[in-house]
mmCIF file of C-alpha atoms in Angstrom:
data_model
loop_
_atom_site.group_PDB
_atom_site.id
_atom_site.type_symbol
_atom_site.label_atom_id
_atom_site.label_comp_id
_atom_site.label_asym_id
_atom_site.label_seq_id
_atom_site.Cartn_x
_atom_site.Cartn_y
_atom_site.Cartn_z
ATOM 1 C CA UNK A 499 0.000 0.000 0.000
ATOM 2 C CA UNK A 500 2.847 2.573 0.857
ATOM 3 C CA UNK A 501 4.007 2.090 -2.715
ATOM 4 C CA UNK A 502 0.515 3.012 -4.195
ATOM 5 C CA UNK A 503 0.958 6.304 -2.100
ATOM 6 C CA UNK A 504 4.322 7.022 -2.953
ATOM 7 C CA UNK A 505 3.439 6.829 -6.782
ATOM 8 C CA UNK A 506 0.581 8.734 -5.948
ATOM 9 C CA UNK A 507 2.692 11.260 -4.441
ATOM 10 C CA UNK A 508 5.474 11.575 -7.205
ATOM 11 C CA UNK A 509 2.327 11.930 -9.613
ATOM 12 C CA UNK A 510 1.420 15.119 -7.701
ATOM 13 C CA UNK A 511 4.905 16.913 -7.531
ATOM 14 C CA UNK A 512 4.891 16.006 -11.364
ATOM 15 C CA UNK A 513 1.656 17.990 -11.997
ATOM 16 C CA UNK A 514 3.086 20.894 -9.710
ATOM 17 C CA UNK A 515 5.817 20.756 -12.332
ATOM 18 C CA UNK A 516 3.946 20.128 -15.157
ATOM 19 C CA UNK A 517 1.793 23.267 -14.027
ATOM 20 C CA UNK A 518 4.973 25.745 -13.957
ATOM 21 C CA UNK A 519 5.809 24.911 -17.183
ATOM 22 C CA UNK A 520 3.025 25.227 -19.428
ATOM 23 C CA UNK A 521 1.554 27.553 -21.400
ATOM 24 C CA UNK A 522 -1.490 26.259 -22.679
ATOM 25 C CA UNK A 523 -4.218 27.083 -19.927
ATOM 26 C CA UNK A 524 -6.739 24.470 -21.182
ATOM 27 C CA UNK A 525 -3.960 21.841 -20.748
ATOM 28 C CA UNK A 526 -3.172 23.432 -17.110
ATOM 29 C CA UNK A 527 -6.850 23.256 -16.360
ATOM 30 C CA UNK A 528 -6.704 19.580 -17.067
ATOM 31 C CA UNK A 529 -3.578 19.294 -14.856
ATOM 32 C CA UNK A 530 -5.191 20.912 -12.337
ATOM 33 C CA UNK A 531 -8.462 18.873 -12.354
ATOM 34 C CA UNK A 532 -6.150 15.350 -12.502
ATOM 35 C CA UNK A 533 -4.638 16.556 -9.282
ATOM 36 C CA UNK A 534 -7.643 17.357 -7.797
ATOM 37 C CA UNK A 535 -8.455 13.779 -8.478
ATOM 38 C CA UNK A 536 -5.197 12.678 -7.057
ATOM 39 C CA UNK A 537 -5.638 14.371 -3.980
ATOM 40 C CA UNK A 538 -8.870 12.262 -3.181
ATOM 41 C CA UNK A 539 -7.263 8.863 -4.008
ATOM 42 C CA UNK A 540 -4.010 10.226 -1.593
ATOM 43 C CA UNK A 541 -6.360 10.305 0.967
ATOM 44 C CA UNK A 542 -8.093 7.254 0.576
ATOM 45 C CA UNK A 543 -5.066 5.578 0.278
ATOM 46 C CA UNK A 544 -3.433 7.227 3.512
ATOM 47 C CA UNK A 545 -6.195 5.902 5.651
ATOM 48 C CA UNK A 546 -8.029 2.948 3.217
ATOM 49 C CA UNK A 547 -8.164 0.493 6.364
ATOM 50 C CA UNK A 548 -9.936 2.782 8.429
ATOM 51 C CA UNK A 549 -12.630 3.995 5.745
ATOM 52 C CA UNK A 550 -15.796 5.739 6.953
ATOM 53 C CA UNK A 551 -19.000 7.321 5.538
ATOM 54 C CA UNK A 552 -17.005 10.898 7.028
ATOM 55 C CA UNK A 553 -14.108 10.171 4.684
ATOM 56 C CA UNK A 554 -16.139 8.907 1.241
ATOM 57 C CA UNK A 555 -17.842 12.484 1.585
ATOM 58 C CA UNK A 556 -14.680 14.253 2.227
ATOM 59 C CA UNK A 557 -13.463 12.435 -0.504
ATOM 60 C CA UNK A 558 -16.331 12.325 -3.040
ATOM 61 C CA UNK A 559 -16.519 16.100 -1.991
ATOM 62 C CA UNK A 560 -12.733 16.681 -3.327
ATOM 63 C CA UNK A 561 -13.106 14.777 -6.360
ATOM 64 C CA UNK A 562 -15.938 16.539 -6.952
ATOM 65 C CA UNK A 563 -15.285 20.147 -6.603
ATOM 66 C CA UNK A 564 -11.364 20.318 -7.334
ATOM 67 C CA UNK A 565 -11.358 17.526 -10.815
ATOM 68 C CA UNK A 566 -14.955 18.798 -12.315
ATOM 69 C CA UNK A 567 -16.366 21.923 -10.587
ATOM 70 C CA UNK A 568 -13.843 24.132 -10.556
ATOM 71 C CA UNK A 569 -12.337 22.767 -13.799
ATOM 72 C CA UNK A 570 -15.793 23.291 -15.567
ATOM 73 C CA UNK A 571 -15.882 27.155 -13.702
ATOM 74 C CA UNK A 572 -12.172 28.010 -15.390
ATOM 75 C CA UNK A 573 -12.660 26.123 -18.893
ATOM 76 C CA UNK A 574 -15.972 28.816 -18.835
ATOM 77 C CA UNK A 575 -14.015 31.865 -17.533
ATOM 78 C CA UNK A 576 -11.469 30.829 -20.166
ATOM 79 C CA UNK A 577 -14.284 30.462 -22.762
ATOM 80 C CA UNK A 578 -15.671 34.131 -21.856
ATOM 81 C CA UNK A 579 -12.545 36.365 -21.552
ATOM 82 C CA UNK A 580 -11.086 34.539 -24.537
ATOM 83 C CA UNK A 581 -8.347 33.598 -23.715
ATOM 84 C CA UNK A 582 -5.620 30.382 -24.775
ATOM 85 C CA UNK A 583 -2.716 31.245 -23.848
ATOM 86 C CA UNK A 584 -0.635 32.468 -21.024
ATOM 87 C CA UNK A 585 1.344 34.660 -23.245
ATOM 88 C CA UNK A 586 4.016 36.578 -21.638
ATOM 89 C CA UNK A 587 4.617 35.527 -17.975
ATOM 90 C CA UNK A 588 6.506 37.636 -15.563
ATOM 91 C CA UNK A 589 8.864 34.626 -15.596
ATOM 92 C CA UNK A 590 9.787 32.661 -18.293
ATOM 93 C CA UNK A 591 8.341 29.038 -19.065
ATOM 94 C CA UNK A 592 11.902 27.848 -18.841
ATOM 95 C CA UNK A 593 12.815 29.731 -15.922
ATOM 96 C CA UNK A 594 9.648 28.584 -13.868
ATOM 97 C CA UNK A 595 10.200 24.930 -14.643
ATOM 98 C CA UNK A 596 13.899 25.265 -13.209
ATOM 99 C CA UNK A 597 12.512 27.116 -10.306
ATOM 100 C CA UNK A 598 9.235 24.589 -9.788
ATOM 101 C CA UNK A 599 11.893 21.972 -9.751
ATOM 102 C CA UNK A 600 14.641 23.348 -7.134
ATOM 103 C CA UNK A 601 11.707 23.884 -5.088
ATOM 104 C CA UNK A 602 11.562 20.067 -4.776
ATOM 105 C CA UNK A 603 14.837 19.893 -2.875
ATOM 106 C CA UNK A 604 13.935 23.369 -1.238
ATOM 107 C CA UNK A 605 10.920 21.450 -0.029
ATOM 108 C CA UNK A 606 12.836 18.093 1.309
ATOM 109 C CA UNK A 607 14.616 20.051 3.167
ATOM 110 C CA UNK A 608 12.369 22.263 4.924
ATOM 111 C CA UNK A 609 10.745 19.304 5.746
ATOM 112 C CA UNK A 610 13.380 17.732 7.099
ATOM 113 C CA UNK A 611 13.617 20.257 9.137
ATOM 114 C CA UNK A 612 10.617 19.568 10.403
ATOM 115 C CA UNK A 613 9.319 17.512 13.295
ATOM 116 C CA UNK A 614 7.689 14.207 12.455
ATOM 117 C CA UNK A 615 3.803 14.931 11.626
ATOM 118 C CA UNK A 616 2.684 11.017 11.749
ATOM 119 C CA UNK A 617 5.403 8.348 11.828
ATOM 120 C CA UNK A 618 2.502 5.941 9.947
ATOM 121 C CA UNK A 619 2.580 8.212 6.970
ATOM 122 C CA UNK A 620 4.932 8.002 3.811
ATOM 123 C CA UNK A 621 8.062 10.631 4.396
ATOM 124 C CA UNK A 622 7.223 11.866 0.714
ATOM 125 C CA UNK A 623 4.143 13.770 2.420
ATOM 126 C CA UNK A 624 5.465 16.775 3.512
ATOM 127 C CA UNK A 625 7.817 17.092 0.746
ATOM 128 C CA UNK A 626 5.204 17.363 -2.104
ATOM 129 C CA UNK A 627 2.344 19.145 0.280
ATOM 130 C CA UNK A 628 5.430 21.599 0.185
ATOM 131 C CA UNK A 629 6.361 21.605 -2.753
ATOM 132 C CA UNK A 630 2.568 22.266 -3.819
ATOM 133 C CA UNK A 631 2.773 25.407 -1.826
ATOM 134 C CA UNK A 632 5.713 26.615 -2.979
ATOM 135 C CA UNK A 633 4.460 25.682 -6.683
ATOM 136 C CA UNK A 634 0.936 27.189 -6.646
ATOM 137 C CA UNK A 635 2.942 30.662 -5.366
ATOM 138 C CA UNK A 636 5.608 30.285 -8.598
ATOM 139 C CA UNK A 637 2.114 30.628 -10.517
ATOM 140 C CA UNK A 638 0.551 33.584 -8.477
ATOM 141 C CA UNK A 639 3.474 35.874 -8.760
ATOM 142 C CA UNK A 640 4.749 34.727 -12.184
ATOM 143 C CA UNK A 641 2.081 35.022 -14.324
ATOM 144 C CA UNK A 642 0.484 37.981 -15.492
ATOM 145 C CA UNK A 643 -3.243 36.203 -16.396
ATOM 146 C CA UNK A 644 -6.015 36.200 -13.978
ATOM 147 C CA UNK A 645 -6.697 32.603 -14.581
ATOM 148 C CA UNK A 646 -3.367 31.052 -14.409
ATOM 149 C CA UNK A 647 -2.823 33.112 -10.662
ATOM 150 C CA UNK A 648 -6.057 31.206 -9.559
ATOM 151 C CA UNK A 649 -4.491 27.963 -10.692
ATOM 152 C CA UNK A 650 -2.006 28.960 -8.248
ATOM 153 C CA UNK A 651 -4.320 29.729 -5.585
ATOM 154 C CA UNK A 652 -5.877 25.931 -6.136
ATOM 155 C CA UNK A 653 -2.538 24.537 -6.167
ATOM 156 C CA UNK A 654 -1.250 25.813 -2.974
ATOM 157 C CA UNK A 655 -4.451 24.873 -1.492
ATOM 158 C CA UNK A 656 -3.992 21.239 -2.649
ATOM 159 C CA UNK A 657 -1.144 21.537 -0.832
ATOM 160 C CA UNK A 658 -2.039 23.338 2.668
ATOM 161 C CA UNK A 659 -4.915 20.182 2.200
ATOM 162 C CA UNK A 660 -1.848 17.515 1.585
ATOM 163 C CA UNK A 661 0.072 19.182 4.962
ATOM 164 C CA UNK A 662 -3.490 18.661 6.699
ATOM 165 C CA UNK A 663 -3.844 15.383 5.916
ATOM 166 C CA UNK A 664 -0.329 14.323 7.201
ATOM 167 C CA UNK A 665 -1.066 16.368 10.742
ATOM 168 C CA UNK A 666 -4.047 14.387 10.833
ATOM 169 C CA UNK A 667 -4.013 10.938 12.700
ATOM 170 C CA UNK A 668 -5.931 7.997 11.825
ATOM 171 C CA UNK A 669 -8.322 7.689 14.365
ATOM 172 C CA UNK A 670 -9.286 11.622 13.718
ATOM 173 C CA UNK A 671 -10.780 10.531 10.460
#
């Protein structure tokens, strides 16, 4: 089971680093909604012994709102202020996929600077809730459209939700 996390895990920081790099904002919606998807089987698969009705809603709820709702809501702001393309960032596509990625190390570290959260939980947790933070701000301050900077604002959620997760224990759930 700890592998299943783990890959679910590396999928995440690979959409947080998929997201810095594109241009293409339907393509970063549909990164966006896949990890939004992700983030519901992460926790299911954190806790799957101990499932309850609590955690199918939370779940359900997730799945729900962050890989169809809020996709559907950008695809139409997209649709209305016509736009395709993030076209001239504040930082370069280049430059924020070099940046997205030394903030994976930058995140490691931080968190192993940290004090153990849950000693059950994978120690790729904290790294990639992290690293989701530090992503979804790369997007806020480095790109100039409206939709791309609440991209980032969903992306550092997803990963204030991840550092959640890891804080809470089992029996909470």
């Amino acid at each position: 089971m700890n592998l299943w996390i783990e890959l679910l895990l590396v999928s995440l920081a690979l959409t947080n680093l998929a997201l810095t790099s594109l241009c293409r904002l339907e393509t970063c919606i549909r990164v966006a909604a896949a990890q939004g998807i992700l983030l519901g089987l992460v926790t299911v698969a954190l806790h799957s012994p101990a499932i309850s009705l609590h955690m199918l809603v939370l779940v359900l709820g997730i799945i729900v709102l962050k890989g169809l709702v809020f996709p559907w809501l950008l695809f139409r702001a997209m649709r209305q202020a016509r736009v395709r393309r993030e076209v001239e960032p504040f930082v370069s596509f280049t430059w924020s996929l070099l940046i997205g990625t030394l903030a994976l190390p930058t995140a490691m570290w931080l968190s192993s600077r940290l004090p153990a959260a849950h000693p059950s939980h994978t120690p790729l947790l904290i790294p990639v809730a992290l690293h989701a933070i530090l992503a979804g701000l790369l997007l806020i301050v480095s790109r100039r459209k409206a939709i791309t900077q609440v991209l980032g604002y969903l992306v550092m959620e997803n990963g204030i939700y991840l550092f959640g997760i890891a804080l809470v224990g089992e029996e909470s759930v």
